[in-house]
Coordinates of C-alpha atoms in Angstrom, one line a residue:
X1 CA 0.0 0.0 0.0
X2 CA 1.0 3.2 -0.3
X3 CA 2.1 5.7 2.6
X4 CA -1.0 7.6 3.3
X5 CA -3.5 4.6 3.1
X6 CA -0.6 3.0 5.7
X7 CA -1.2 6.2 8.1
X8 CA 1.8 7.2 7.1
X9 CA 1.4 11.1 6.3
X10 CA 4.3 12.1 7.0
X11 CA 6.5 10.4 4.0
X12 CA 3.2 10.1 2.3
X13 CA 3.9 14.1 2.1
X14 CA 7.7 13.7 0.7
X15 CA 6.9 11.2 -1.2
X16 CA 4.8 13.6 -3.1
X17 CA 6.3 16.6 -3.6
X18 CA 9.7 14.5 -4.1
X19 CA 7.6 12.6 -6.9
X20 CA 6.7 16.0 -8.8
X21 CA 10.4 16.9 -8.9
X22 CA 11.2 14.4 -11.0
X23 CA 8.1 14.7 -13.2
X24 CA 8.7 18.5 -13.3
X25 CA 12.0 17.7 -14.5
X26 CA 10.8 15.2 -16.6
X27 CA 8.2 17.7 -18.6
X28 CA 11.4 20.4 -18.4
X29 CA 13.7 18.0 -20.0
X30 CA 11.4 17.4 -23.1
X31 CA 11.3 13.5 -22.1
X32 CA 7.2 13.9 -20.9
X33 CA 4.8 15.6 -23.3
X34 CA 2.9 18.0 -21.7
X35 CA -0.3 16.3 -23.5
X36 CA 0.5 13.7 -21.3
X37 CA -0.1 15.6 -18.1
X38 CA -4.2 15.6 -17.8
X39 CA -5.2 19.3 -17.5
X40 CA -1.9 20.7 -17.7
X41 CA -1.4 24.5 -17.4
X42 CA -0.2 26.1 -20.8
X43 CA 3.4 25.6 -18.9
X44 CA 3.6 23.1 -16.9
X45 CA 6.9 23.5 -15.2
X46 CA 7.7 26.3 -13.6
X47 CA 10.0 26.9 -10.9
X48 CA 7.0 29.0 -8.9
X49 CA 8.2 28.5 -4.8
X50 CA 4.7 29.3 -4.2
X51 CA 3.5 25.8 -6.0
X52 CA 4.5 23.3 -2.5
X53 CA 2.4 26.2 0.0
X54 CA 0.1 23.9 2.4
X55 CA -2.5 25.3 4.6
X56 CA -3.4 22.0 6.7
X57 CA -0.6 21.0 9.3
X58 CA 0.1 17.4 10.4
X59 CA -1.5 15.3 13.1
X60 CA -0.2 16.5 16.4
X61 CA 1.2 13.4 16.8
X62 CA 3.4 13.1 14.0
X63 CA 4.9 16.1 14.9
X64 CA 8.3 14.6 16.3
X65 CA 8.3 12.6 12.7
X66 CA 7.6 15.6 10.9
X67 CA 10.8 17.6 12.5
X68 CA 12.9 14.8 12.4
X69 CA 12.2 14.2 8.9
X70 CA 11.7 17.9 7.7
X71 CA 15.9 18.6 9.3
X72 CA 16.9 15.2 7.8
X73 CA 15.9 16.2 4.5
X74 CA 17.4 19.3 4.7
X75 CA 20.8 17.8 5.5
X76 CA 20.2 15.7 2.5
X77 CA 19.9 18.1 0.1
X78 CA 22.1 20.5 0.8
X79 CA 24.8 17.7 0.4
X80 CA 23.4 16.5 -2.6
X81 CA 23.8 19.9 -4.3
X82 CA 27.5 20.1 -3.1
X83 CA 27.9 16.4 -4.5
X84 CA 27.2 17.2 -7.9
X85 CA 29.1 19.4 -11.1
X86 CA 27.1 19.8 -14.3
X87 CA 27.8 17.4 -16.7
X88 CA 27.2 18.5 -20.2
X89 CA 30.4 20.4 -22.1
X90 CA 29.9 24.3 -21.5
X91 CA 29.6 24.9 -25.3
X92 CA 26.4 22.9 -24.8
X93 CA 22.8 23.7 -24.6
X94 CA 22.4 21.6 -22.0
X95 CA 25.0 23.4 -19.7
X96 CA 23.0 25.9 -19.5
X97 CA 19.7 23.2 -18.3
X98 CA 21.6 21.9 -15.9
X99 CA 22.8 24.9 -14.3
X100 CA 19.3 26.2 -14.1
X101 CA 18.1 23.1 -12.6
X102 CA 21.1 23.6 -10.1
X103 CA 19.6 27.3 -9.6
X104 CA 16.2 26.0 -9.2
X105 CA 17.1 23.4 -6.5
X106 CA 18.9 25.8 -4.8
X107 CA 15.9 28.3 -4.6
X108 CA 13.8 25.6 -3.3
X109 CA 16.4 24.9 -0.7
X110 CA 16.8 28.1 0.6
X111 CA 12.7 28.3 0.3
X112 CA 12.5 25.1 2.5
X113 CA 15.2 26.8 5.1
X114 CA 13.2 30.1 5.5
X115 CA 9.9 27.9 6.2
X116 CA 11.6 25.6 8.9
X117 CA 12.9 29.2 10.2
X118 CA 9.2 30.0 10.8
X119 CA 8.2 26.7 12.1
X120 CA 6.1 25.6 9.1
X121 CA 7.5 22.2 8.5
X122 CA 5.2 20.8 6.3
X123 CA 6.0 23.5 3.6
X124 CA 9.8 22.9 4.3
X125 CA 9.2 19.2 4.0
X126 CA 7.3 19.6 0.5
X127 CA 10.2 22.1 -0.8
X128 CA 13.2 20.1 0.2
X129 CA 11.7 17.1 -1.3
X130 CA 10.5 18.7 -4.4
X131 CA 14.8 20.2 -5.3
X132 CA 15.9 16.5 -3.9
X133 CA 13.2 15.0 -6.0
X134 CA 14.2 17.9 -9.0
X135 CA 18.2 17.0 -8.6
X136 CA 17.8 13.1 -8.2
X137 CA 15.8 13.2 -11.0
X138 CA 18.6 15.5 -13.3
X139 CA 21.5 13.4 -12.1
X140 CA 19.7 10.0 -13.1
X141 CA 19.0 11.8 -16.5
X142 CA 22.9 12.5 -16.8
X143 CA 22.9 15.9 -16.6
X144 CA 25.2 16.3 -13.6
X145 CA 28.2 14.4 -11.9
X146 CA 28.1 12.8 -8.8
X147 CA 31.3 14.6 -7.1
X148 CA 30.8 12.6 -3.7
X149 CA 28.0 11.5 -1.7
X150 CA 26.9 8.9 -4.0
X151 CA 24.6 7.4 -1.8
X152 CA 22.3 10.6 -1.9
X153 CA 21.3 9.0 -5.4
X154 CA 19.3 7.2 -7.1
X155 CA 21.6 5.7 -9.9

């Protein structure tokens, strides 16, 4: 089963925003159609820090899983972003994609920082997971290096 029907909200809510980094990067990359994506905006991907903004907080209960989680995930990323050099030649269009993705994982890292600063960690959760999801997702696509860390990866 999956998390959420498992009472398992917590990484149910990772596992989500994590998921739409790599399909975001995906549709960004040119390897999903955007007529694939039912009811897709005119563009689908954008790198809008407003997109992972939840109203509802979590149980009560899973609060000390939320924090533990939330910081853990933080941790993660930043490492993962100082484990990884762009991979394609500089002369190459895709240089320039994977730098952005770099820049766009970073914003959503920072993002993620200023909302665990303010004690919302279900937003921080959502915006770490979605740049870990984002990077992951570029690095298994071969558009960056894995410069150390290599366990932060999916390949």
């Amino acid at each position: 089963g999956s998390f959420v029907s498992g009472g398992d909200l917590v990484n149910g809510h990772a596992s989500y925003a994590y998921g739409f980094g790599w399909l975001d990067l995906g549709i960004k990359a040119g390897l999903i159609g955007i007529e694939c994506v039912p009811s897709a905006p005119e563009s689908a991907f954008s790198p809008d820090l407003t997109a992972f903004e939840f109203e509802e907080d979590m149980p009560a209960e899973l609060f000390d899983k939320l924090f533990e989680k939330t910081n853990r995930y933080q941790r993660m990323l930043t490492a993962a972003l100082s484990s990884v050099k762009t991979a394609p030649d500089i002369e190459s269009p895709l240089h320039k994609f994977a730098e952005s993705i770099a820049e766009i994982t970073g914003d959503y890292l920072d993002s993620g920082r200023e909302h665990l600063a303010a004690e919302r960690y279900v937003n921080a959760l959502a915006h770490f997971s979605y740049g870990y999801g984002l990077l992951d997702g570029a690095v298994r696509c071969g558009h960056f290096i894995i410069t150390g860390n290599r366990d932060l990866f999916t390949v």
